[in-house]
């Protein structure tokens, strides 16, 4: 009853007003892995980092969070970095130094859920191995996916869009931001794209829209939720927290695993609304704190009990 997360881990070098304000362990899939572990889920994490100071920092961070780093993950020549430049409202723009490669099948127990996303899902050469691993685990696991498009790393937009389309056909749950969807197809609305994606195979397609809230589609219809009131410190990790909340809420409803694929497909609107609400709360709690600091279960349950997140101010 474990999750397998496949994807990049890196060091975020944060800049604001032209000054470096800190270095933080990051990477969208890493954030999902750590977020699930903080919610007391068993997690294996397959990544590609170096056996250098930054790589060892990442390894220590994930393992101290309760995540099992999969053997072979520290084989890169150097550990990737991303410079995150924050604007006045805390939104981040990224510049990357990353190579993404995978070889072989990880020696892990067949997972209940396998998640990938971001750079690992569309960046050559490792994206092909990522797709092959999803094929390997599809017979046992729910497959979840967040494209988390990074235009600064994309040289061939059409090829990347094709890879995303092919991954959608393998997936059960997909989450994307409205910014992702504008890049993927600027001529259609987020709802139109989500509806098309749903027809390709996923049981749930969720879309986050920043301060305009989020929606999710399933065969039964569309669940919508307004953005929760929160004092935003920065948006780093907001989408990853939402993805983590989606996976955890579906896990709580016993809708994960290949044998539950039919039940997941039949999810009703009341259940979907509850799932999206949980995901939105996880995201709101994260943007209220500096960096990708995803909430643990006690924090999220306390916020839910008080009818909304209590976001600490930057100190």
Short mmCIF file of N, CA and C in Angstrom, two decimals, residues 124-265:
data_model
loop_
_atom_site.label_atom_id
_atom_site.label_comp_id
_atom_site.label_asym_id
_atom_site.label_seq_id
_atom_site.Cartn_x
_atom_site.Cartn_y
_atom_site.Cartn_z
N UNK A 124 13.50 15.05 -22.69
CA UNK A 124 14.38 13.99 -23.18
C UNK A 124 15.69 13.96 -22.38
N UNK A 125 16.33 12.78 -22.28
CA UNK A 125 15.88 11.49 -22.80
C UNK A 125 15.04 10.69 -21.81
N UNK A 126 14.99 11.14 -20.55
CA UNK A 126 14.38 10.32 -19.51
C UNK A 126 12.89 10.16 -19.60
N UNK A 127 12.20 11.06 -20.35
CA UNK A 127 10.74 10.97 -20.42
C UNK A 127 10.29 9.65 -21.02
N UNK A 128 11.09 9.07 -21.91
CA UNK A 128 10.69 7.80 -22.52
C UNK A 128 10.71 6.68 -21.49
N UNK A 129 11.73 6.69 -20.63
CA UNK A 129 11.79 5.68 -19.56
C UNK A 129 10.66 5.89 -18.56
N UNK A 130 10.31 7.15 -18.28
CA UNK A 130 9.19 7.44 -17.39
C UNK A 130 7.91 6.84 -17.94
N UNK A 131 7.65 7.05 -19.23
CA UNK A 131 6.44 6.51 -19.86
C UNK A 131 6.44 4.99 -19.81
N UNK A 132 7.59 4.37 -20.02
CA UNK A 132 7.67 2.91 -19.98
C UNK A 132 7.36 2.39 -18.58
N UNK A 133 7.81 3.10 -17.55
CA UNK A 133 7.52 2.68 -16.18
C UNK A 133 6.03 2.78 -15.87
N UNK A 134 5.38 3.80 -16.39
CA UNK A 134 3.93 3.90 -16.18
C UNK A 134 3.22 2.72 -16.82
N UNK A 135 3.69 2.29 -17.98
CA UNK A 135 3.12 1.09 -18.60
C UNK A 135 3.33 -0.13 -17.71
N UNK A 136 4.51 -0.22 -17.10
CA UNK A 136 4.83 -1.34 -16.23
C UNK A 136 3.90 -1.41 -15.03
N UNK A 137 3.58 -0.26 -14.45
CA UNK A 137 2.80 -0.25 -13.21
C UNK A 137 1.30 -0.10 -13.42
N UNK A 138 0.88 0.15 -14.65
CA UNK A 138 -0.55 0.33 -14.92
C UNK A 138 -1.40 -0.87 -14.49
N UNK A 139 -0.93 -2.12 -14.64
CA UNK A 139 -1.77 -3.25 -14.22
C UNK A 139 -2.03 -3.33 -12.72
N UNK A 140 -1.22 -2.65 -11.90
CA UNK A 140 -1.42 -2.72 -10.45
C UNK A 140 -1.83 -1.40 -9.83
N UNK A 141 -1.53 -0.29 -10.50
CA UNK A 141 -1.60 1.01 -9.84
C UNK A 141 -2.50 2.00 -10.55
N UNK A 142 -3.09 2.89 -9.77
CA UNK A 142 -3.66 4.11 -10.31
C UNK A 142 -2.51 4.99 -10.80
N UNK A 143 -2.65 5.56 -11.98
CA UNK A 143 -1.61 6.41 -12.56
C UNK A 143 -2.06 7.87 -12.48
N UNK A 144 -1.24 8.71 -11.85
CA UNK A 144 -1.57 10.13 -11.72
C UNK A 144 -0.49 10.96 -12.39
N UNK A 145 -0.88 12.15 -12.87
CA UNK A 145 0.00 12.91 -13.76
C UNK A 145 -0.29 14.40 -13.64
N UNK A 146 0.78 15.20 -13.56
CA UNK A 146 0.70 16.66 -13.58
C UNK A 146 1.74 17.16 -14.58
N UNK A 147 1.34 17.63 -15.77
CA UNK A 147 2.34 18.02 -16.77
C UNK A 147 3.25 19.16 -16.32
N UNK A 148 2.73 20.10 -15.53
CA UNK A 148 3.55 21.16 -14.94
C UNK A 148 4.56 21.71 -15.96
N UNK A 149 4.04 22.28 -17.02
CA UNK A 149 4.85 22.71 -18.16
C UNK A 149 5.85 23.79 -17.76
N UNK A 150 7.09 23.63 -18.23
CA UNK A 150 8.15 24.62 -18.00
C UNK A 150 8.66 25.09 -19.37
N UNK A 151 8.06 26.14 -19.95
CA UNK A 151 8.42 26.56 -21.31
C UNK A 151 9.90 26.86 -21.49
N UNK A 152 10.58 27.31 -20.44
CA UNK A 152 12.00 27.64 -20.56
C UNK A 152 12.85 26.43 -20.91
N UNK A 153 12.34 25.23 -20.66
CA UNK A 153 13.09 24.00 -20.94
C UNK A 153 12.67 23.32 -22.23
N UNK A 154 11.65 23.85 -22.89
CA UNK A 154 11.05 23.15 -24.03
C UNK A 154 11.55 23.74 -25.34
N UNK A 155 12.20 22.90 -26.13
CA UNK A 155 12.73 23.33 -27.43
C UNK A 155 11.74 23.04 -28.55
N UNK A 156 11.00 21.95 -28.45
CA UNK A 156 10.05 21.55 -29.49
C UNK A 156 8.67 21.42 -28.86
N UNK A 157 7.87 22.47 -28.98
CA UNK A 157 6.56 22.50 -28.35
C UNK A 157 5.64 21.41 -28.85
N UNK A 158 5.65 21.16 -30.16
CA UNK A 158 4.76 20.15 -30.71
C UNK A 158 5.11 18.76 -30.20
N UNK A 159 6.40 18.46 -30.10
CA UNK A 159 6.82 17.16 -29.59
C UNK A 159 6.41 17.00 -28.13
N UNK A 160 6.54 18.06 -27.36
CA UNK A 160 6.16 18.01 -25.94
C UNK A 160 4.65 17.81 -25.80
N UNK A 161 3.88 18.51 -26.60
CA UNK A 161 2.43 18.33 -26.55
C UNK A 161 2.05 16.89 -26.92
N UNK A 162 2.77 16.32 -27.88
CA UNK A 162 2.50 14.93 -28.25
C UNK A 162 2.80 13.97 -27.11
N UNK A 163 3.90 14.21 -26.38
CA UNK A 163 4.23 13.34 -25.25
C UNK A 163 3.17 13.45 -24.16
N UNK A 164 2.70 14.66 -23.91
CA UNK A 164 1.66 14.85 -22.91
C UNK A 164 0.39 14.11 -23.31
N UNK A 165 -0.01 14.21 -24.57
CA UNK A 165 -1.20 13.50 -25.05
C UNK A 165 -1.07 11.99 -24.86
N UNK A 166 0.10 11.46 -25.16
CA UNK A 166 0.28 10.01 -25.03
C UNK A 166 0.25 9.57 -23.58
N UNK A 167 0.77 10.42 -22.68
CA UNK A 167 0.71 10.08 -21.26
C UNK A 167 -0.73 10.13 -20.74
N UNK A 168 -1.51 11.06 -21.26
CA UNK A 168 -2.90 11.18 -20.81
C UNK A 168 -3.65 9.87 -21.02
N UNK A 169 -3.33 9.16 -22.09
CA UNK A 169 -4.03 7.92 -22.38
C UNK A 169 -3.71 6.82 -21.38
N UNK A 170 -2.61 6.96 -20.64
CA UNK A 170 -2.21 5.97 -19.64
C UNK A 170 -2.75 6.29 -18.25
N UNK A 171 -3.29 7.49 -18.07
CA UNK A 171 -3.51 8.03 -16.72
C UNK A 171 -4.95 7.89 -16.25
N UNK A 172 -5.09 7.82 -14.93
CA UNK A 172 -6.40 7.79 -14.28
C UNK A 172 -6.80 9.14 -13.71
N UNK A 173 -5.82 9.87 -13.19
CA UNK A 173 -6.08 11.18 -12.59
C UNK A 173 -5.04 12.16 -13.12
N UNK A 174 -5.52 13.28 -13.65
CA UNK A 174 -4.64 14.30 -14.21
C UNK A 174 -4.96 15.64 -13.57
N UNK A 175 -3.93 16.37 -13.21
CA UNK A 175 -4.09 17.72 -12.70
C UNK A 175 -3.21 18.66 -13.52
N UNK A 176 -3.74 19.82 -13.87
CA UNK A 176 -2.96 20.83 -14.59
C UNK A 176 -3.38 22.21 -14.12
N UNK A 177 -2.53 23.19 -14.34
CA UNK A 177 -2.91 24.57 -14.05
C UNK A 177 -3.49 25.20 -15.31
N UNK A 178 -4.21 26.30 -15.13
CA UNK A 178 -4.73 27.00 -16.31
C UNK A 178 -3.58 27.56 -17.15
N UNK A 179 -2.44 27.87 -16.52
CA UNK A 179 -1.28 28.32 -17.29
C UNK A 179 -0.74 27.19 -18.18
N UNK A 180 -0.69 25.98 -17.63
CA UNK A 180 -0.30 24.83 -18.45
C UNK A 180 -1.19 24.72 -19.68
N UNK A 181 -2.48 24.84 -19.46
CA UNK A 181 -3.43 24.63 -20.55
C UNK A 181 -3.36 25.74 -21.59
N UNK A 182 -3.06 26.98 -21.15
CA UNK A 182 -2.89 28.06 -22.12
C UNK A 182 -1.68 27.80 -23.02
N UNK A 183 -0.63 27.21 -22.44
CA UNK A 183 0.54 26.89 -23.26
C UNK A 183 0.23 25.73 -24.20
N UNK A 184 -0.48 24.74 -23.71
CA UNK A 184 -0.79 23.56 -24.51
C UNK A 184 -1.70 23.91 -25.69
N UNK A 185 -2.70 24.76 -25.45
CA UNK A 185 -3.62 25.14 -26.52
C UNK A 185 -4.21 26.52 -26.20
N UNK A 186 -3.59 27.59 -26.71
CA UNK A 186 -4.06 28.94 -26.40
C UNK A 186 -5.40 29.30 -27.05
N UNK A 187 -5.89 28.44 -27.92
CA UNK A 187 -7.11 28.76 -28.66
C UNK A 187 -8.37 28.18 -28.04
N UNK A 188 -8.23 27.40 -26.97
CA UNK A 188 -9.39 26.80 -26.31
C UNK A 188 -9.38 27.13 -24.83
N UNK A 189 -10.53 27.09 -24.21
CA UNK A 189 -10.63 27.37 -22.78
C UNK A 189 -10.15 26.17 -21.97
N UNK A 190 -9.88 26.44 -20.69
CA UNK A 190 -9.45 25.37 -19.81
C UNK A 190 -10.51 24.26 -19.73
N UNK A 191 -11.77 24.64 -19.69
CA UNK A 191 -12.83 23.64 -19.61
C UNK A 191 -12.91 22.80 -20.88
N UNK A 192 -12.72 23.42 -22.03
CA UNK A 192 -12.75 22.67 -23.28
C UNK A 192 -11.61 21.66 -23.34
N UNK A 193 -10.42 22.09 -22.92
CA UNK A 193 -9.28 21.18 -22.93
C UNK A 193 -9.49 20.05 -21.93
N UNK A 194 -9.96 20.39 -20.72
CA UNK A 194 -10.19 19.37 -19.70
C UNK A 194 -11.20 18.33 -20.18
N UNK A 195 -12.23 18.80 -20.87
CA UNK A 195 -13.25 17.86 -21.38
C UNK A 195 -12.64 16.93 -22.43
N UNK A 196 -11.78 17.46 -23.28
CA UNK A 196 -11.10 16.62 -24.27
C UNK A 196 -10.21 15.60 -23.58
N UNK A 197 -9.44 16.05 -22.58
CA UNK A 197 -8.56 15.15 -21.84
C UNK A 197 -9.35 14.02 -21.19
N UNK A 198 -10.50 14.36 -20.62
CA UNK A 198 -11.33 13.34 -19.97
C UNK A 198 -11.72 12.26 -20.98
N UNK A 199 -11.96 12.65 -22.22
CA UNK A 199 -12.37 11.69 -23.25
C UNK A 199 -11.23 10.77 -23.68
N UNK A 200 -9.98 11.14 -23.33
CA UNK A 200 -8.83 10.33 -23.73
C UNK A 200 -8.56 9.15 -22.80
N UNK A 201 -9.21 9.15 -21.62
CA UNK A 201 -9.01 8.00 -20.74
C UNK A 201 -9.03 8.27 -19.25
N UNK A 202 -8.55 9.43 -18.77
CA UNK A 202 -8.57 9.66 -17.32
C UNK A 202 -9.98 9.64 -16.74
N UNK A 203 -10.07 9.25 -15.46
CA UNK A 203 -11.34 9.29 -14.75
C UNK A 203 -11.61 10.66 -14.15
N UNK A 204 -10.53 11.38 -13.83
CA UNK A 204 -10.65 12.72 -13.23
C UNK A 204 -9.63 13.63 -13.90
N UNK A 205 -10.07 14.81 -14.29
CA UNK A 205 -9.18 15.88 -14.76
C UNK A 205 -9.45 17.10 -13.91
N UNK A 206 -8.44 17.55 -13.19
CA UNK A 206 -8.57 18.71 -12.30
C UNK A 206 -7.73 19.86 -12.85
N UNK A 207 -8.25 21.08 -12.70
CA UNK A 207 -7.56 22.27 -13.19
C UNK A 207 -7.53 23.31 -12.08
N UNK A 208 -6.34 23.81 -11.76
CA UNK A 208 -6.19 24.88 -10.78
C UNK A 208 -6.10 26.21 -11.51
N UNK A 209 -6.69 27.24 -10.88
CA UNK A 209 -6.76 28.56 -11.53
C UNK A 209 -6.34 29.69 -10.60
N UNK A 210 -5.41 29.42 -9.70
CA UNK A 210 -4.90 30.44 -8.80
C UNK A 210 -5.99 31.01 -7.93
N UNK A 211 -6.09 32.35 -7.91
CA UNK A 211 -7.08 32.99 -7.03
C UNK A 211 -8.51 32.85 -7.53
N UNK A 212 -8.70 32.16 -8.66
CA UNK A 212 -10.06 31.90 -9.16
C UNK A 212 -10.53 30.50 -8.80
N UNK A 213 -9.76 29.80 -7.97
CA UNK A 213 -10.21 28.51 -7.48
C UNK A 213 -9.77 27.36 -8.37
N UNK A 214 -10.58 26.33 -8.43
CA UNK A 214 -10.25 25.12 -9.18
C UNK A 214 -11.53 24.41 -9.58
N UNK A 215 -11.40 23.52 -10.57
CA UNK A 215 -12.52 22.65 -10.91
C UNK A 215 -11.97 21.29 -11.29
N UNK A 216 -12.84 20.29 -11.24
CA UNK A 216 -12.46 18.94 -11.65
C UNK A 216 -13.63 18.31 -12.39
N UNK A 217 -13.30 17.57 -13.42
CA UNK A 217 -14.32 16.89 -14.23
C UNK A 217 -14.21 15.38 -14.08
N UNK A 218 -15.37 14.73 -14.08
CA UNK A 218 -15.47 13.28 -14.14
C UNK A 218 -16.68 12.95 -15.00
N UNK A 219 -16.97 11.68 -15.18
CA UNK A 219 -18.11 11.32 -16.02
C UNK A 219 -19.43 11.86 -15.48
N UNK A 220 -19.50 12.06 -14.16
CA UNK A 220 -20.75 12.53 -13.55
C UNK A 220 -20.96 14.03 -13.70
N UNK A 221 -19.91 14.77 -14.07
CA UNK A 221 -20.06 16.21 -14.21
C UNK A 221 -18.83 16.96 -13.70
N UNK A 222 -19.05 18.21 -13.30
CA UNK A 222 -17.94 19.09 -12.91
C UNK A 222 -18.14 19.59 -11.49
N UNK A 223 -17.10 19.47 -10.68
CA UNK A 223 -17.08 20.04 -9.33
C UNK A 223 -16.24 21.30 -9.34
N UNK A 224 -16.73 22.35 -8.73
CA UNK A 224 -16.02 23.63 -8.71
C UNK A 224 -15.84 24.09 -7.26
N UNK A 225 -14.72 24.77 -7.00
CA UNK A 225 -14.48 25.30 -5.68
C UNK A 225 -13.80 26.66 -5.80
N UNK A 226 -14.23 27.60 -4.98
CA UNK A 226 -13.61 28.92 -4.97
C UNK A 226 -12.28 28.85 -4.24
N UNK A 227 -11.41 29.81 -4.54
CA UNK A 227 -10.14 29.89 -3.83
C UNK A 227 -10.38 30.22 -2.37
N UNK A 228 -9.65 29.59 -1.49
CA UNK A 228 -9.78 29.86 -0.06
C UNK A 228 -9.04 31.14 0.30
N UNK A 229 -9.56 31.92 1.25
CA UNK A 229 -8.87 33.15 1.65
C UNK A 229 -7.57 32.84 2.37
N UNK A 230 -6.49 33.45 1.91
CA UNK A 230 -5.19 33.17 2.48
C UNK A 230 -4.25 34.33 2.17
N UNK A 231 -3.38 34.66 3.10
CA UNK A 231 -2.33 35.64 2.85
C UNK A 231 -1.17 34.93 2.15
N UNK A 232 -1.00 35.21 0.86
CA UNK A 232 -0.02 34.49 0.05
C UNK A 232 1.39 35.00 0.36
N UNK A 233 2.26 34.06 0.76
CA UNK A 233 3.69 34.39 0.92
C UNK A 233 4.39 34.16 -0.41
N UNK A 234 4.24 32.98 -1.00
CA UNK A 234 4.66 32.72 -2.37
C UNK A 234 3.88 31.50 -2.87
N UNK A 235 3.95 31.28 -4.18
CA UNK A 235 3.16 30.20 -4.77
C UNK A 235 3.99 28.96 -5.06
N UNK A 236 5.22 28.91 -4.56
CA UNK A 236 6.08 27.76 -4.80
C UNK A 236 5.46 26.51 -4.16
N UNK A 237 5.23 25.49 -4.96
CA UNK A 237 4.67 24.24 -4.46
C UNK A 237 3.16 24.20 -4.37
N UNK A 238 2.48 25.26 -4.79
CA UNK A 238 1.02 25.28 -4.67
C UNK A 238 0.36 24.17 -5.47
N UNK A 239 0.77 24.01 -6.72
CA UNK A 239 0.20 22.96 -7.55
C UNK A 239 0.55 21.56 -7.07
N UNK A 240 1.75 21.42 -6.53
CA UNK A 240 2.17 20.11 -6.00
C UNK A 240 1.35 19.75 -4.77
N UNK A 241 1.05 20.74 -3.94
CA UNK A 241 0.21 20.49 -2.77
C UNK A 241 -1.19 20.09 -3.20
N UNK A 242 -1.71 20.71 -4.24
CA UNK A 242 -3.03 20.35 -4.75
C UNK A 242 -3.02 18.90 -5.26
N UNK A 243 -1.98 18.55 -6.01
CA UNK A 243 -1.87 17.17 -6.52
C UNK A 243 -1.78 16.19 -5.37
N UNK A 244 -0.99 16.51 -4.36
CA UNK A 244 -0.86 15.65 -3.18
C UNK A 244 -2.21 15.47 -2.50
N UNK A 245 -2.94 16.57 -2.37
CA UNK A 245 -4.25 16.48 -1.74
C UNK A 245 -5.22 15.62 -2.52
N UNK A 246 -5.17 15.71 -3.86
CA UNK A 246 -6.01 14.85 -4.70
C UNK A 246 -5.73 13.37 -4.44
N UNK A 247 -4.43 13.03 -4.49
CA UNK A 247 -4.06 11.62 -4.31
C UNK A 247 -4.47 11.13 -2.93
N UNK A 248 -4.18 11.92 -1.91
CA UNK A 248 -4.48 11.50 -0.54
C UNK A 248 -5.99 11.34 -0.32
N UNK A 249 -6.78 12.28 -0.85
CA UNK A 249 -8.23 12.19 -0.66
C UNK A 249 -8.82 10.97 -1.37
N UNK A 250 -8.32 10.65 -2.55
CA UNK A 250 -8.78 9.45 -3.25
C UNK A 250 -8.33 8.19 -2.52
N UNK A 251 -7.14 8.23 -1.93
CA UNK A 251 -6.63 7.12 -1.11
C UNK A 251 -7.57 6.90 0.07
N UNK A 252 -7.97 8.00 0.71
CA UNK A 252 -8.86 7.91 1.87
C UNK A 252 -10.20 7.31 1.50
N UNK A 253 -10.64 7.53 0.27
CA UNK A 253 -11.92 6.98 -0.20
C UNK A 253 -11.77 5.57 -0.76
N UNK A 254 -10.58 5.00 -0.66
CA UNK A 254 -10.32 3.64 -1.14
C UNK A 254 -10.60 3.52 -2.64
N UNK A 255 -10.15 4.54 -3.39
CA UNK A 255 -10.38 4.56 -4.83
C UNK A 255 -9.09 4.38 -5.63
N UNK A 256 -8.00 4.02 -4.96
CA UNK A 256 -6.73 3.84 -5.66
C UNK A 256 -6.41 2.37 -5.87
N UNK A 257 -5.58 2.11 -6.87
CA UNK A 257 -5.21 0.74 -7.24
C UNK A 257 -5.98 0.31 -8.47
N UNK A 258 -5.34 -0.52 -9.29
CA UNK A 258 -5.96 -0.94 -10.54
C UNK A 258 -7.30 -1.64 -10.33
N UNK A 259 -7.42 -2.39 -9.24
CA UNK A 259 -8.67 -3.11 -9.01
C UNK A 259 -9.82 -2.16 -8.65
N UNK A 260 -9.48 -0.90 -8.34
CA UNK A 260 -10.50 0.11 -8.04
C UNK A 260 -10.74 1.05 -9.22
N UNK A 261 -10.17 0.72 -10.36
CA UNK A 261 -10.27 1.63 -11.51
C UNK A 261 -11.73 1.85 -11.91
N UNK A 262 -12.55 0.82 -11.86
CA UNK A 262 -13.97 0.98 -12.21
C UNK A 262 -14.66 1.90 -11.20
N UNK A 263 -14.36 1.74 -9.91
CA UNK A 263 -14.97 2.59 -8.89
C UNK A 263 -14.53 4.03 -9.04
N UNK A 264 -13.26 4.24 -9.40
CA UNK A 264 -12.78 5.60 -9.61
C UNK A 264 -13.50 6.23 -10.79
N UNK A 265 -13.70 5.46 -11.85
CA UNK A 265 -14.41 5.97 -13.02
C UNK A 265 -15.84 6.37 -12.66
#
